[in-house]
Coordinates of C-alpha atoms in Angstrom, one line a residue:
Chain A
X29 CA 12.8 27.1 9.0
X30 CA 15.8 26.9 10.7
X31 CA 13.9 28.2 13.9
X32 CA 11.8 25.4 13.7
X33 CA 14.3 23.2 13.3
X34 CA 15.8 24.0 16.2
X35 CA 12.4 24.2 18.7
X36 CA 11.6 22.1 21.4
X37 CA 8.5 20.6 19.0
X38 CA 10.8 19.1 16.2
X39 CA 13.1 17.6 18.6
X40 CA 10.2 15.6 20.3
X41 CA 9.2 14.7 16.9
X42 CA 12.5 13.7 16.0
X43 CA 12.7 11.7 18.4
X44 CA 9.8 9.7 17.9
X45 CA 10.7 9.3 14.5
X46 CA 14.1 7.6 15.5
X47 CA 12.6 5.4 17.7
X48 CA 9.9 4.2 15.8
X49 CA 12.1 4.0 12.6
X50 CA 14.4 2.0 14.5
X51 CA 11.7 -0.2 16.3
X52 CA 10.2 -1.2 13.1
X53 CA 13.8 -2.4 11.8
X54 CA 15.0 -4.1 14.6
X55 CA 11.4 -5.6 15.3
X56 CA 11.6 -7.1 11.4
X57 CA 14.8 -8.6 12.2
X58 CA 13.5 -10.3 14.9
X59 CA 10.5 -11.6 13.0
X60 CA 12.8 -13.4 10.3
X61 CA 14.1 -15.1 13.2
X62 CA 10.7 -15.8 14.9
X63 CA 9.3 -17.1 11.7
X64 CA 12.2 -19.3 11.5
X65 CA 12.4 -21.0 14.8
X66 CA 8.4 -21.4 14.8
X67 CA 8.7 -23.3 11.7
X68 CA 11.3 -25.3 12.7
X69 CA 9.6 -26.1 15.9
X70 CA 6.2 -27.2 14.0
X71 CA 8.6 -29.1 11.9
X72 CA 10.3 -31.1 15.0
X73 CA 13.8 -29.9 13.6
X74 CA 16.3 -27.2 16.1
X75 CA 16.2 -24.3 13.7
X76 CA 19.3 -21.4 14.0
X77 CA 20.4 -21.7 17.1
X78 CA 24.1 -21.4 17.0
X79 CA 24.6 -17.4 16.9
X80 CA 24.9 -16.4 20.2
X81 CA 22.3 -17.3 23.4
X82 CA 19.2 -19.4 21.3
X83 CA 20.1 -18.0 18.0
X84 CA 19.6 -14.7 19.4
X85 CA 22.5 -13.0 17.4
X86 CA 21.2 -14.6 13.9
X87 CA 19.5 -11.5 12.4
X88 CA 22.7 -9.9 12.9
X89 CA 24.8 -11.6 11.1
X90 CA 22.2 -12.5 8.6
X91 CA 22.2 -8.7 7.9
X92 CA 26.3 -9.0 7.7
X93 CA 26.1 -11.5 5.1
X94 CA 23.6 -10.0 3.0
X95 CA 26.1 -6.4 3.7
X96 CA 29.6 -8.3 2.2
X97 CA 27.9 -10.4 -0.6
X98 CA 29.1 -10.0 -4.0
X99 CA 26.7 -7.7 -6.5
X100 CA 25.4 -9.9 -9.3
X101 CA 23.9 -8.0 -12.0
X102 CA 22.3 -10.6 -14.9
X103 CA 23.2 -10.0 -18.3
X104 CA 21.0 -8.5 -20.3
X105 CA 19.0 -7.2 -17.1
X106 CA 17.7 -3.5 -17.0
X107 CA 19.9 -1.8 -14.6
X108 CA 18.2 0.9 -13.6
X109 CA 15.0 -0.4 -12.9
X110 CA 16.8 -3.5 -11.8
X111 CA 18.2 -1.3 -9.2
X112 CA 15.6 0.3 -8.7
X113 CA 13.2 -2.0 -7.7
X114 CA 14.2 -2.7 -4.4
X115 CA 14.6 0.3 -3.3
X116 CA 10.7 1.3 -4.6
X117 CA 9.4 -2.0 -2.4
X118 CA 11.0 -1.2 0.9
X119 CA 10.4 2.6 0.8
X120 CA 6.6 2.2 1.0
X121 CA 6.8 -0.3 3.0
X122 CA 8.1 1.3 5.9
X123 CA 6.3 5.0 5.0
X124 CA 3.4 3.3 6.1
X125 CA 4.7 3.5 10.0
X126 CA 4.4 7.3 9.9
X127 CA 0.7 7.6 10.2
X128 CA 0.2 4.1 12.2
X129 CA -0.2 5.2 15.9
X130 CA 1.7 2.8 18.6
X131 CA 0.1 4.7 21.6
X132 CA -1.9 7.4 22.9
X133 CA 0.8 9.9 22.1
X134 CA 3.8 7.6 20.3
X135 CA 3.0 8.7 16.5
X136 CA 4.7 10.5 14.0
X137 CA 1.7 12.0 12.2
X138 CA -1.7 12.4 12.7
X139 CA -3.7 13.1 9.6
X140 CA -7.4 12.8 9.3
X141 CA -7.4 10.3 6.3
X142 CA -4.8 8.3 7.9
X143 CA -6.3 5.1 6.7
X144 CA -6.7 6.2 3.2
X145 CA -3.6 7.6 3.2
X146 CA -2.1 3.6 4.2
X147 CA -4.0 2.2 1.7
X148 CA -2.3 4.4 -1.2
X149 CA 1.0 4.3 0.3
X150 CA 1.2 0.4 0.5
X151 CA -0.9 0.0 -3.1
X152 CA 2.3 1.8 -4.5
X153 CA 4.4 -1.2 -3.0
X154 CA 3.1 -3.8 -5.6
X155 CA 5.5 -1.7 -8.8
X156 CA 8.7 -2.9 -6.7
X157 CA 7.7 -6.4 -7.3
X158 CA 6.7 -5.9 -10.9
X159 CA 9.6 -4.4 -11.9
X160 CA 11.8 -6.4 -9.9
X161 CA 10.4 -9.3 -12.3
X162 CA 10.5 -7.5 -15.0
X163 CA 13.8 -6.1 -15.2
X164 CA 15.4 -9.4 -14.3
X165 CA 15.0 -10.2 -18.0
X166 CA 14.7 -14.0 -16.7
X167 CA 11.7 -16.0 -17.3
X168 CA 11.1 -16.7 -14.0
X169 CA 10.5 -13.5 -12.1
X170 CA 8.7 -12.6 -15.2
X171 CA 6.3 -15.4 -13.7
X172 CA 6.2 -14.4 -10.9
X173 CA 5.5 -10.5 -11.4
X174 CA 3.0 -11.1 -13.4
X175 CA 1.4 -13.3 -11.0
X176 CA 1.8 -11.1 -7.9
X177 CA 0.7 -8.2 -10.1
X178 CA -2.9 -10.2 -10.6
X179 CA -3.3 -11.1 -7.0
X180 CA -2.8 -8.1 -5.7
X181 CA -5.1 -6.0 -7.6
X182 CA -7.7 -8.9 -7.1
X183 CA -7.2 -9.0 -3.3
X184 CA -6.8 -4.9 -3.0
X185 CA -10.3 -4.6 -3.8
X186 CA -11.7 -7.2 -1.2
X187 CA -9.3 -5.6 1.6
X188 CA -10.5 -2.3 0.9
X189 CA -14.0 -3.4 1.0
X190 CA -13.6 -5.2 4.0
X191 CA -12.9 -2.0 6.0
X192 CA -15.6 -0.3 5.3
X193 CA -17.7 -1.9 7.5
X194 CA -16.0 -0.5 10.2
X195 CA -15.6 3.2 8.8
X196 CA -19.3 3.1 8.9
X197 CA -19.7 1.9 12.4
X198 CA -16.7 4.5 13.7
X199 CA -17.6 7.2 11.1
X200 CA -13.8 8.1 10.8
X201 CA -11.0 7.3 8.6
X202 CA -8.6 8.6 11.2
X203 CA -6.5 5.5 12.6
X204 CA -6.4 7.3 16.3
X205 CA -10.0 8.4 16.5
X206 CA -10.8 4.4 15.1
X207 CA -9.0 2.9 18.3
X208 CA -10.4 5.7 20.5
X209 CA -13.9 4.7 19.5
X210 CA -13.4 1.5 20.9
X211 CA -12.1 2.3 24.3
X212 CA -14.4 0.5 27.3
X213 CA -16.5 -2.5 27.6
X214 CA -20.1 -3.9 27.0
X215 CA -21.6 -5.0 30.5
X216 CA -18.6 -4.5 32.0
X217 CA -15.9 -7.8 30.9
X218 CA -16.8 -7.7 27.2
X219 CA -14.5 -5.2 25.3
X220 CA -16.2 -2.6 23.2
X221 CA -13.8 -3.7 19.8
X222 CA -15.0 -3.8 16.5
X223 CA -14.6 -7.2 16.0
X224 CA -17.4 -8.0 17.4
X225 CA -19.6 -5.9 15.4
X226 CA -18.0 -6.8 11.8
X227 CA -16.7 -10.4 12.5
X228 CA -17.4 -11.5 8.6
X229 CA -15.3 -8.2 7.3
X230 CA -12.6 -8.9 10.1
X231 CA -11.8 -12.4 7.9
X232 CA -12.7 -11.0 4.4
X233 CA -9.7 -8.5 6.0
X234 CA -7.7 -11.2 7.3
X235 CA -7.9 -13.4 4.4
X236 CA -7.0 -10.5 1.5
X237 CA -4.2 -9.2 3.9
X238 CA -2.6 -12.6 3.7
X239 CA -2.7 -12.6 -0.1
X240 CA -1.5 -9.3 -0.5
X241 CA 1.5 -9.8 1.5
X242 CA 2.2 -12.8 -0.7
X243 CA 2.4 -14.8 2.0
X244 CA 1.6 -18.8 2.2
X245 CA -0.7 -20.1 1.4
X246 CA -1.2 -17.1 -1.3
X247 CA 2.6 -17.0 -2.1
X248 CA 2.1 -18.0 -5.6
X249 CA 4.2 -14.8 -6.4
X250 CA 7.3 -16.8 -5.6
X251 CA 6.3 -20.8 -5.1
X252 CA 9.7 -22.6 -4.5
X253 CA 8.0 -25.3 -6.5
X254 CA 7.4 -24.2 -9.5
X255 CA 9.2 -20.3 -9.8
X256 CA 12.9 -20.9 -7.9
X257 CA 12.1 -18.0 -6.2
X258 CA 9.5 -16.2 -8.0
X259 CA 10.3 -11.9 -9.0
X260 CA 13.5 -12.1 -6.5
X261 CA 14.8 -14.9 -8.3
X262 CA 17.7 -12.9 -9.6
X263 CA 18.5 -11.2 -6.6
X264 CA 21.1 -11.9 -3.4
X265 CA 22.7 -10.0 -1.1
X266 CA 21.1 -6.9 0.5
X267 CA 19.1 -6.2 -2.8
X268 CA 17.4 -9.4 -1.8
X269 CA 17.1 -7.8 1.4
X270 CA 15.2 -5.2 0.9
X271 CA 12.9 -7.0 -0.9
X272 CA 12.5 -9.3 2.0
X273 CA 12.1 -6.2 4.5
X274 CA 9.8 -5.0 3.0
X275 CA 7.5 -8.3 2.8
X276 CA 8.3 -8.3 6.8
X277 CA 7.5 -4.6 6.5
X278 CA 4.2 -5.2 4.9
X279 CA 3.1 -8.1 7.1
X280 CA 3.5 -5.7 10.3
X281 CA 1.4 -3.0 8.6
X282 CA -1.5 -5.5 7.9
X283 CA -1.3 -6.5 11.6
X284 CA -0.9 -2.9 12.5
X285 CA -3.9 -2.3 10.5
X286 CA -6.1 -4.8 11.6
X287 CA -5.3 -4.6 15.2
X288 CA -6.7 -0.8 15.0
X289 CA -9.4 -1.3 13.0
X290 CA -10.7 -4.3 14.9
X291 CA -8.7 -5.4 17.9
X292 CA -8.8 -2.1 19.8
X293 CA -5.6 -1.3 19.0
X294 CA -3.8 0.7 22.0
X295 CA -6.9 -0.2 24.3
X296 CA -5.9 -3.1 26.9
X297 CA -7.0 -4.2 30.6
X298 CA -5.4 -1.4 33.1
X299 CA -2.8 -2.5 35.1
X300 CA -1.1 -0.9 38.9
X301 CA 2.1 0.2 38.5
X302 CA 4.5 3.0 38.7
X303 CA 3.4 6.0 36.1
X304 CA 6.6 4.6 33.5
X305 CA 4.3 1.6 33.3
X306 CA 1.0 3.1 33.0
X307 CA 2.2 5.3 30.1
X308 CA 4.2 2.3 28.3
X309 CA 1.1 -0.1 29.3
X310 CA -1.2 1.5 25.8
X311 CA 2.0 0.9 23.5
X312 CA 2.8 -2.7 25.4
X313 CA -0.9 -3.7 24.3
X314 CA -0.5 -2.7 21.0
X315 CA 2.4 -4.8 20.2
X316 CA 1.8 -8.0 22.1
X317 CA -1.5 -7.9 19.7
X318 CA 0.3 -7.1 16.9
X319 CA 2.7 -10.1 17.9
X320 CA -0.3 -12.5 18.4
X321 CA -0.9 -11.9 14.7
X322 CA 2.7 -12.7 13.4
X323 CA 2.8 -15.5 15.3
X324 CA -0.5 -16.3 13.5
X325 CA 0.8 -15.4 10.1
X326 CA 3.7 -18.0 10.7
X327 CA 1.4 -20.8 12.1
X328 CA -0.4 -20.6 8.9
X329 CA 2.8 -21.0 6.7
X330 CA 3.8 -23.5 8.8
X331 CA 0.2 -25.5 8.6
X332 CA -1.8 -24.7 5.6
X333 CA -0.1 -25.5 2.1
X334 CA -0.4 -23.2 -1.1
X335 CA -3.5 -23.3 -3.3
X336 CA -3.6 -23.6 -6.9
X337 CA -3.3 -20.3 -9.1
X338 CA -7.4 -21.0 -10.6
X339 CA -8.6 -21.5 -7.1
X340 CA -6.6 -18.4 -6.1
X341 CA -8.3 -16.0 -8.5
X342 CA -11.6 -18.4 -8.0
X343 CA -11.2 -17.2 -4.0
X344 CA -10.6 -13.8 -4.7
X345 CA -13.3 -13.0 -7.4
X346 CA -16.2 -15.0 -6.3
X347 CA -16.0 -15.9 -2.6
X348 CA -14.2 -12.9 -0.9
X349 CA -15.6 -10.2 -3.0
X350 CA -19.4 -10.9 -2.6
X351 CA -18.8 -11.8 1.2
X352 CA -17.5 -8.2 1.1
X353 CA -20.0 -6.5 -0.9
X354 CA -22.7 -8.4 1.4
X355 CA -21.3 -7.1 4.6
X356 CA -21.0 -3.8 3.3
X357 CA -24.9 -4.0 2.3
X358 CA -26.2 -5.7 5.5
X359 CA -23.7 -3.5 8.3
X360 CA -25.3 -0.1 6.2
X361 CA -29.2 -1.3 6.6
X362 CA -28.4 -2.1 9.8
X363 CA -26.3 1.4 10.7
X364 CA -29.6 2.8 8.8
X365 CA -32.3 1.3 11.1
X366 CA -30.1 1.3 14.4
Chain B
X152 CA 8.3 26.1 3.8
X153 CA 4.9 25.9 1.7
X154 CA 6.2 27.9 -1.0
X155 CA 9.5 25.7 -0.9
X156 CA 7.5 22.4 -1.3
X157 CA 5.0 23.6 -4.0
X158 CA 8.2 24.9 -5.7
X159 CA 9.6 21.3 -5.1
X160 CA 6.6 19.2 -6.2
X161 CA 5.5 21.6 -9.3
X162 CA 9.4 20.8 -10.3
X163 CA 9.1 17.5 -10.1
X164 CA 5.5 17.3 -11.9
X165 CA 6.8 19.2 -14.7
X166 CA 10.0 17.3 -15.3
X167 CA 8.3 14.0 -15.0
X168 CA 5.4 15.1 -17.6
X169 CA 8.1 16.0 -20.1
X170 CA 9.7 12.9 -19.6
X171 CA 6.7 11.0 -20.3
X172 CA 6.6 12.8 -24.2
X173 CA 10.3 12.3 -24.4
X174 CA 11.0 8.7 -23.3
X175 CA 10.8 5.9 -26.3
X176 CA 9.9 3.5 -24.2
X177 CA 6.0 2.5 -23.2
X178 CA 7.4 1.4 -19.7
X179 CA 8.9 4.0 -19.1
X180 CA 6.7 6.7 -20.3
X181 CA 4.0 5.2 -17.7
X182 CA 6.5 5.0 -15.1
X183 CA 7.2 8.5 -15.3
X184 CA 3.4 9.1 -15.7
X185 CA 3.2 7.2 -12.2
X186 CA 5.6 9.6 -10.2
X187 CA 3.9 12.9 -11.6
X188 CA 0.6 11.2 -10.5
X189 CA 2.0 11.1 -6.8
X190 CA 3.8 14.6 -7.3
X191 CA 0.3 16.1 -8.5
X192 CA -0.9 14.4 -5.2
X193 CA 1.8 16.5 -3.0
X194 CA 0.5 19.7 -4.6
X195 CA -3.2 18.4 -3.2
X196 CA -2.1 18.0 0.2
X197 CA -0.4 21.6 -0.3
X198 CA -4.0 23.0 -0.7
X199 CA -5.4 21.1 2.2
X200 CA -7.2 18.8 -0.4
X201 CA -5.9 15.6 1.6
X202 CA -8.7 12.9 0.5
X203 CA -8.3 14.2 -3.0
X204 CA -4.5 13.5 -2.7
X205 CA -5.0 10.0 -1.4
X206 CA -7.6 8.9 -3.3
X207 CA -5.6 10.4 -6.6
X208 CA -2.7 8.1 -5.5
X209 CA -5.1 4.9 -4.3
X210 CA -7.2 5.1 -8.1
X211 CA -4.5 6.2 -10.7
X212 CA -1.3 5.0 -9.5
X213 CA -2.3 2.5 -7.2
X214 CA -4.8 1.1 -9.6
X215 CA -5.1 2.2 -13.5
X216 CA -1.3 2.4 -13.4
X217 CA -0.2 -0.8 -12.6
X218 CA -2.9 -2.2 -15.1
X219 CA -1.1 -0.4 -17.6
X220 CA 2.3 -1.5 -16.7
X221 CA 1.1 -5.2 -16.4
X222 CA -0.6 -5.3 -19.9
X223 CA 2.6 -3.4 -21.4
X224 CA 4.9 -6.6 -19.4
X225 CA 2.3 -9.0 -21.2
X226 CA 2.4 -7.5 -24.6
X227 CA 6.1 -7.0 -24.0
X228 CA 6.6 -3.6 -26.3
X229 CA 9.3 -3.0 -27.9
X230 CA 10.9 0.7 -27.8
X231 CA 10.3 2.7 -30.5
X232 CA 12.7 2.3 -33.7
X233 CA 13.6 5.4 -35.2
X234 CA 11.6 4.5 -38.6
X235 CA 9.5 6.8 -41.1
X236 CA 8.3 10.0 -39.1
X237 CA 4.0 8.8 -39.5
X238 CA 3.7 12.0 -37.5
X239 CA 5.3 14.6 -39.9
X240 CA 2.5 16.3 -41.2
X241 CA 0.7 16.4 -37.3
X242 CA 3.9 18.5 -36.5
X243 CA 2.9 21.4 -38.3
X244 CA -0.3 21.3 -37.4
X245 CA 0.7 20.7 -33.7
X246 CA 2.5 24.0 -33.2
X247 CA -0.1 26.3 -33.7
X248 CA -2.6 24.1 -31.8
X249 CA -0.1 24.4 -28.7
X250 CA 0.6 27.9 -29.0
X251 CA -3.3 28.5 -29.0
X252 CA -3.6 25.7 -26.2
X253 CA -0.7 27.7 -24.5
X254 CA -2.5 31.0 -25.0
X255 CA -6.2 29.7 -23.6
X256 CA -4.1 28.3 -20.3
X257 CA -2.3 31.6 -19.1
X258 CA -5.6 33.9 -20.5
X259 CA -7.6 31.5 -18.3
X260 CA -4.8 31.7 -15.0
X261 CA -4.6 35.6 -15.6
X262 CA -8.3 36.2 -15.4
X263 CA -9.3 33.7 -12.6
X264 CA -9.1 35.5 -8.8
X265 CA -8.2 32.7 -6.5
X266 CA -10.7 32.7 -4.2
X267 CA -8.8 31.6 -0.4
X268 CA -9.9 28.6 1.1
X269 CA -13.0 28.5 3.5
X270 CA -12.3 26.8 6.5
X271 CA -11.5 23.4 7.9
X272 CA -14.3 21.5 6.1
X273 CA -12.3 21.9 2.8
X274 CA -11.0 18.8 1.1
X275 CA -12.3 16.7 3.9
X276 CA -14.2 13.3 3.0
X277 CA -17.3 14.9 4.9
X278 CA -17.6 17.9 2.6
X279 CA -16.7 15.8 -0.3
X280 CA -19.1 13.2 0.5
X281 CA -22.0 16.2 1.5
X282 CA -21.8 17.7 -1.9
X283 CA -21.6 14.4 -4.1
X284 CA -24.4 13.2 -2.7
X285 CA -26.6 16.3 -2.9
X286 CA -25.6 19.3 -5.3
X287 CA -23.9 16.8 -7.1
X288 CA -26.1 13.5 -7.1
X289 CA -27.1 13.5 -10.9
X290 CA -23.8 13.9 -12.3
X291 CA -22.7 11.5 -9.8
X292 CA -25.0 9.0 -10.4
X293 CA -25.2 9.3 -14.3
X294 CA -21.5 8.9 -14.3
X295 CA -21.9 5.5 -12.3
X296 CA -24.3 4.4 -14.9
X297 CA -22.0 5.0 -17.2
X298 CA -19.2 2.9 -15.9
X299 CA -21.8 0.0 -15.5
X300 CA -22.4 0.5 -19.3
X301 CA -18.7 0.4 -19.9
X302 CA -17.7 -2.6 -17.7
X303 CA -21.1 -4.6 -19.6
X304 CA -19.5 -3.3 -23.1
X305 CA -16.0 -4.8 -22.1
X306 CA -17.8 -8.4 -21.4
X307 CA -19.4 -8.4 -24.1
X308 CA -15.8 -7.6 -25.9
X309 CA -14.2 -10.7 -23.8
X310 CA -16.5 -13.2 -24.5
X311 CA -18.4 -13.0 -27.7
X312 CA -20.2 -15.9 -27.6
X313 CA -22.6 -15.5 -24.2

């Protein structure tokens, strides 16, 4: 063990796991403080933009303030799982980046049911928030738990659905093998992605991946309007946090996820340059795409306002779940006959 | 390294099995019920069984489990009191049943060889899928059929007047 420990293997893995580790953290920083200066641009207002260079430095010492604030505990509240709770939203959250492949070679693990093995990683993410609400013993977050709990074992099902479209088409569930299969072009300018072959499940996706992320305009988990806050009422300082990580966390792994499975994830127009730039350029694709689709996320919170909790459940149920069923049915006759 | 992990997994599948007999409350019963799901789903990956792992973790804990938790938030159940022992006269009967059950279980582990693993295409979805859909296919199917039935009785339960 020891020997392993100490080979030339580990160390390269070790590596990789640092960097990617800290990537993902500083990168979720970052979004907080894209999402806020892109709302505050569509809403014709400055935004943060007194810490440091444009507001540069504002993650930062958001991060200090959430470090030194004082722990509030409500009475009455379950500790432990109060505690708890946080901790069990982030964790799978960010587990999710070991299997999710930034380039050719920049990935922690490679296992054949990588996608699988996303989907039950990030389905254990929805207890955090249940418990979060629950052990709050406020009314409240009890709201909003059960809420969130609902929507995200109604959307789970159209998300999972969505994919398999694809899996069909690729005939893998690896997530390297899915962007390898979609390497090159059709007549030469059109790129070989499977978005193009499953646009209807690439919206079912995109549509259920903004609802299970709780995100506007599905954020019923936690509507200001009508919930405070929703489960995370009762928390602040870095508690609160992690919770809000890991929603960051989450949103990056749907991106991730759909960038793979339909954008050609690592697969981009070649570029001349020195060899540091061609073996950068695969990784460089990857996260402008998965940029693009923040930056979409954060136009839609900024544009589209939340829909009622009926019409929610209405959406998930009997729109999005028989568009999904129906592209399963009509992509397998035509896999069959093609 | 294996026989560390398996060591560490079977621990923590154990403890967390007691602890779902032992706790008073629902919650946390099904809570612990939840981490012995994912531990059970360690030992799978142990064996190579990796689709069996995930989908063990994506079905019960990702799915059944949070039903339960969300109908036991609704109901909002109160611990058990430390009332009149109902289950006095089960005790007696329940040692002798566990020392048979106990018996059946290592009889059973004694006389099974473990057979080793054949190669690669062991727990992948291929094989899986291969033998579901062929040596398998009745069961399979029947057992869909029986879900259908199931779901259709829990409708009717819902709404009685259709």
């Amino acid at each position: 063990m020891i020997e392993y420990l100490s080979s030339r293997e580990f160390l390269i893995l070790f590596a990789k796991m640092i960097a990617i580790f800290g990537g993902v953290m500083g990168a979720l920083a970052y979004t907080t403080l894209l999402e806020r200066r892109v709302m505050a641009f569509v809403q014709m207002r400055p935004g943060p933009n007194r810490v440091g260079p444009f507001g540069l430095l504002q993650p930062i010492a958001d991060g200090l303030k959430f470090l030194f604030k004082e722990q509030i505990v409500p009475t009455n509240a379950n500790v432990f799982l109060y505690y708890a709770a946080p901790i069990i939203s982030l964790i799978p959250a960010l587990l999710s980046f070991s299997v999710i492949p930034f380039g050719p070679d920049l990935k922690i693990a490679d296992v054949s049911v990588s996608l699988l093995l996303i989907f039950a990683i990030t389905s254990l993410g929805v207890y955090g928030i249940v418990l979060g609400g629950w052990a709050s013993n406020s009314k409240y977050p009890m709201m909003g738990a059960m809420r969130s709990s609902a929507q995200m074992l109604s959307y789970e099902l159209s998300l999972t659905l969505s994919v398999v479209g694809v899996l069909m088409i690729s005939n893998t569930l690896s997530l390297s093998s899915l962007v390898q299969n979609q390497q090159g072009t059709w007549w030469g300018f059109i790129p070989r992605w499977n978005i193009f072959l499953q646009p209807v499940g690439f919206l079912v996706y995109l549509l259920s991946g903004i609802a299970e992320t709780n995100r506007l305009p599905f954020d019923l988990a936690e509507s200001e309007q009508e919930l405070v806050a929703g489960w995370h009422t009762e928390y602040s300082g870095m508690k609160f946090a992690m919770f809000f990580l890991a929603e960051y966390a989450n949103m990056v792994t749907v991106s991730a996820l759909a960038t793979i499975m339909f954008l050609g994830g690592w697969n981009g127009p070649s570029l001349p340059g020195p060899w540091w730039l061609q073996m950068a350029l695969p990784t460089i694709w990857f996260l402008l795409k998965i940029a693009a689709f923040l930056f979409f996320y954060i136009m839609v919170r900024a544009s589209i306002p939340r829909i009622r909790y009926d019409q929610l459940m209405y959406f998930g149920w009997k729109v999005l779940l028989p568009i999904a069923l129906a592209n399963i049915l009509v992509t397998s006759f035509l896999v069959a006959v093609l | 390294m294996i026989e560390v992990l398996f060591l560490l997994f079977a621990a923590i599948a154990l403890g967390a099995a007691i602890n779902v007999l032992a706790q008073k409350h629902v919650l946390y019963s099904s809570l612990s019920l939840i981490v012995l799901l994912t531990a059970i789903s360690g030992l799978f990956i142990l064996m190579q069984a990796e689709f069996l792992a995930v989908i063990n973790v994506i079905v019960y804990a990702g799915a059944i489990m949070v039903l339960f938790v969300f109908v036991i938030m609704l109901l909002n159940l109160p611990a058990d009191e430390d009332g009149e022992d109902r289950l006095r006269w089960l005790k007696l009967i329940g040692i002798p049943m566990g020392l048979f059950l106990s018996f059946m279980v290592i009889r059973t582990v004694w006389d099974v060889r473990a057979t080793p693993l054949t190669p690669e295409l062991a727990g992948t979805p291929q094989a899986i899928g291969a033998s579901l859909f062929t040596d398998y296919v009745l069961p399979f199917e029947l057992t869909s059929l029986l879900i259908l039935i199931a779901l259709m009785g829990a409708v009717v339960f819902a709404k009685k007047d259709l």
